[in-house]
Amino acid sequence: MSLETTVQTSAFTTLSPVPANPFSQEEFDRHVMTTYGRFPIALERGAGCRVWDTEGKEYLDFVAGIATCTLGHAHPAMIDAVTQQISTLHHVSNLYYTPQQGELARWLIEHSCADQAFFCNSGAEANEGAIKLARKYAHTVLKIADPVILTAQASFHGRTLATITATGQPKYQQNFSPLVPGFHYIPYNDIAALEATIAELDKDERRVAAILLEALQGEGGVRPGDRAYFQRIREICDAKGILLILDEVQVGMGRTGKLWGYENLGIEPDIFTSAKGLGGGIPIGALLAKQFCCVFQPGDHASTFGGNPFACGVALSVCHTLEQENLLANAQERGEQLRAGLTAIAQKYPDLVAEVRGWGLINGLVLQESANLTAAELVKAAIQEGVLLVPAGPKVVRFVPPLIVTADEVTEALQALEQAMATVTLPA
Ligand SMILES: *Cc1c(COP(=O)(O)O)cnc(C)c1O
């Protein structure tokens, strides 16, 4: 594979052209820390739900920057917002008021159960803020000396030290000890285990301050939350004064066909976090909370870049476009179409596929544990057929296309997947 490409200058620039400086995969791997196992293609351009590599090959993008590019690539609303903000004001810090931050906070509050927002730059940072807010609430309001936050096994909450500790998957924690104290894991969708854990931890003195969960576990295998489970948790939290925190980083902003994942469960969290889809691919995160638990005071928490007018202006354009283009309805309809197609493929390959599951436009094709096929192998075969997919764990292939995806594009992706399945099942 060659990653050679000529560096093109923008049509708008008045600067002299940047000299071509071809790079290679070998050089890239020498200079960039090897934290990722990358697929061997180099992408250089995108439009709508499609991207092109440096050799001109076209792909349908059902990864969307890992569920971030809500409006796909090069959407006119985002181009306008980016251009507008970069040519007026992009960053001044939180020492001052900026209209875009206020307008984004207003939109999020008018469209959710929250009363206040704090802005940051990523999902992990939003969850760090939620953990700090819950701990301050525990110390100052609940008067808990040694607070514990319950999180789920197979969850994913980010890669900072506190968020890998919150993440209930040992593989993300290995070799990074000492971890952050104050977390305890429970099996997901298991109400008896949750009740037993609270009883055990609170035996001598009250310790459980908050429960942090995903409405649907994304990285952990596209596992939807159970309605009865979450409704019972809400009752327990209300009865005991425990905070319910939902990590909406992957499923929020319309991904499930509802604006927030919790709407699928018929409950409201006290605190929730958003990031991935919020900026349509521009980095931004948000911590949102109901009034009663907004205990931060000046100096308690901060972020230099958080809530800058650039990111907030772009996120606002994403919010407005979700409404104007009726993208929640599209996510529901295209999601149903995709699940129907995946189910047909599953029925054709019962030895390989165990299950199809998901909500709206976050869906997983779950491979049989016994099958001699991994998610990564199927993803590689799909790339060959011109569609980008991403594993969610070793045995689940995840489908998270932009929310603007069309019926024809879903059909095309399903056909490519059929081809990929045919290839991986060919006798060696
Ligand atoms: C991706 C993800 C995170 C981490 O977000 P980053 O922006 O990578 O820090 C946290 N929680 C969930 C549910 C996620 O899917």
PDB file of C-alpha atoms and ligand atoms in Angstrom, residues 36 66-68 121-127 155-160 163 167 213-214 216-219 247-251 273 275-276 284-285 398, ligand 1:
ATOM      1  CA  TYR A  36      -4.073   1.930  17.693  1.00  0.00           C
ATOM      2  CA  ILE A  66     -16.856   6.272  15.668  1.00  0.00           C
ATOM      3  CA  ALA A  67     -20.416   7.567  15.930  1.00  0.00           C
ATOM      4  CA  THR A  68     -19.372  11.228  15.838  1.00  0.00           C
ATOM      5  CA  ASN A 121     -13.740  18.605  24.884  1.00  0.00           C
ATOM      6  CA  SER A 122     -14.324  14.860  24.983  1.00  0.00           C
ATOM      7  CA  GLY A 123     -16.377  12.032  26.414  1.00  0.00           C
ATOM      8  CA  ALA A 124     -13.802  11.050  29.022  1.00  0.00           C
ATOM      9  CA  GLU A 125     -13.549  14.660  30.176  1.00  0.00           C
ATOM     10  CA  ALA A 126     -17.340  14.941  30.438  1.00  0.00           C
ATOM     11  CA  ASN A 127     -17.426  11.758  32.538  1.00  0.00           C
ATOM     12  CA  SER A 155     -19.108  -0.681  30.284  1.00  0.00           C
ATOM     13  CA  PHE A 156     -16.931   1.948  28.629  1.00  0.00           C
ATOM     14  CA  HIS A 157     -16.441   5.446  30.006  1.00  0.00           C
ATOM     15  CA  GLY A 158     -13.133   6.688  28.541  1.00  0.00           C
ATOM     16  CA  ARG A 159      -9.338   6.447  28.832  1.00  0.00           C
ATOM     17  CA  THR A 160      -8.327   8.839  31.623  1.00  0.00           C
ATOM     18  CA  THR A 163     -12.702   6.780  33.524  1.00  0.00           C
ATOM     19  CA  THR A 167     -14.924   1.253  32.870  1.00  0.00           C
ATOM     20  CA  LEU A 213     -24.446   3.496  33.400  1.00  0.00           C
ATOM     21  CA  GLU A 214     -24.840   3.627  29.633  1.00  0.00           C
ATOM     22  CA  LEU A 216     -27.035   1.056  25.721  1.00  0.00           C
ATOM     23  CA  GLN A 217     -23.515  -0.287  26.155  1.00  0.00           C
ATOM     24  CA  GLY A 218     -21.665   0.813  23.008  1.00  0.00           C
ATOM     25  CA  GLU A 219     -18.000  -0.288  23.058  1.00  0.00           C
ATOM     26  CA  ASP A 247     -23.115   8.202  30.012  1.00  0.00           C
ATOM     27  CA  GLU A 248     -24.783   9.364  26.770  1.00  0.00           C
ATOM     28  CA  VAL A 249     -21.452   9.957  25.024  1.00  0.00           C
ATOM     29  CA  GLN A 250     -22.127   7.404  22.278  1.00  0.00           C
ATOM     30  CA  VAL A 251     -25.909   7.084  22.214  1.00  0.00           C
ATOM     31  CA  THR A 273     -22.843  13.334  29.625  1.00  0.00           C
ATOM     32  CA  ALA A 275     -19.745  14.121  23.447  1.00  0.00           C
ATOM     33  CA  LYS A 276     -19.259  11.962  20.328  1.00  0.00           C
ATOM     34  CA  ILE A 284     -16.738  18.915  22.257  1.00  0.00           C
ATOM     35  CA  GLY A 285     -18.165  17.319  25.388  1.00  0.00           C
ATOM     36  CA  ARG A 398     -20.971  -2.233  15.000  1.00  0.00           C
TER      37      ARG A 398
HETATM   38  C1  LIG B   1     -16.333   7.001  23.328  1.00  0.00           C
HETATM   39  C2  LIG B   1     -16.937   6.936  24.669  1.00  0.00           C
HETATM   40  C3  LIG B   1     -16.358   7.599  25.767  1.00  0.00           C
HETATM   41  C4  LIG B   1     -15.042   8.318  25.663  1.00  0.00           C
HETATM   42  O1  LIG B   1     -15.116   9.431  24.841  1.00  0.00           O
HETATM   43  P1  LIG B   1     -13.743  10.144  24.345  1.00  0.00           P
HETATM   44  O2  LIG B   1     -14.229  11.332  23.593  1.00  0.00           O
HETATM   45  O3  LIG B   1     -12.999   9.151  23.529  1.00  0.00           O
HETATM   46  O4  LIG B   1     -13.006  10.520  25.580  1.00  0.00           O
HETATM   47  C5  LIG B   1     -17.031   7.565  26.969  1.00  0.00           C
HETATM   48  N1  LIG B   1     -18.189   6.901  27.113  1.00  0.00           N
HETATM   49  C6  LIG B   1     -18.773   6.263  26.086  1.00  0.00           C
HETATM   50  C7  LIG B   1     -20.082   5.576  26.299  1.00  0.00           C
HETATM   51  C8  LIG B   1     -18.171   6.244  24.847  1.00  0.00           C
HETATM   52  O5  LIG B   1     -18.729   5.573  23.829  1.00  0.00           O
END
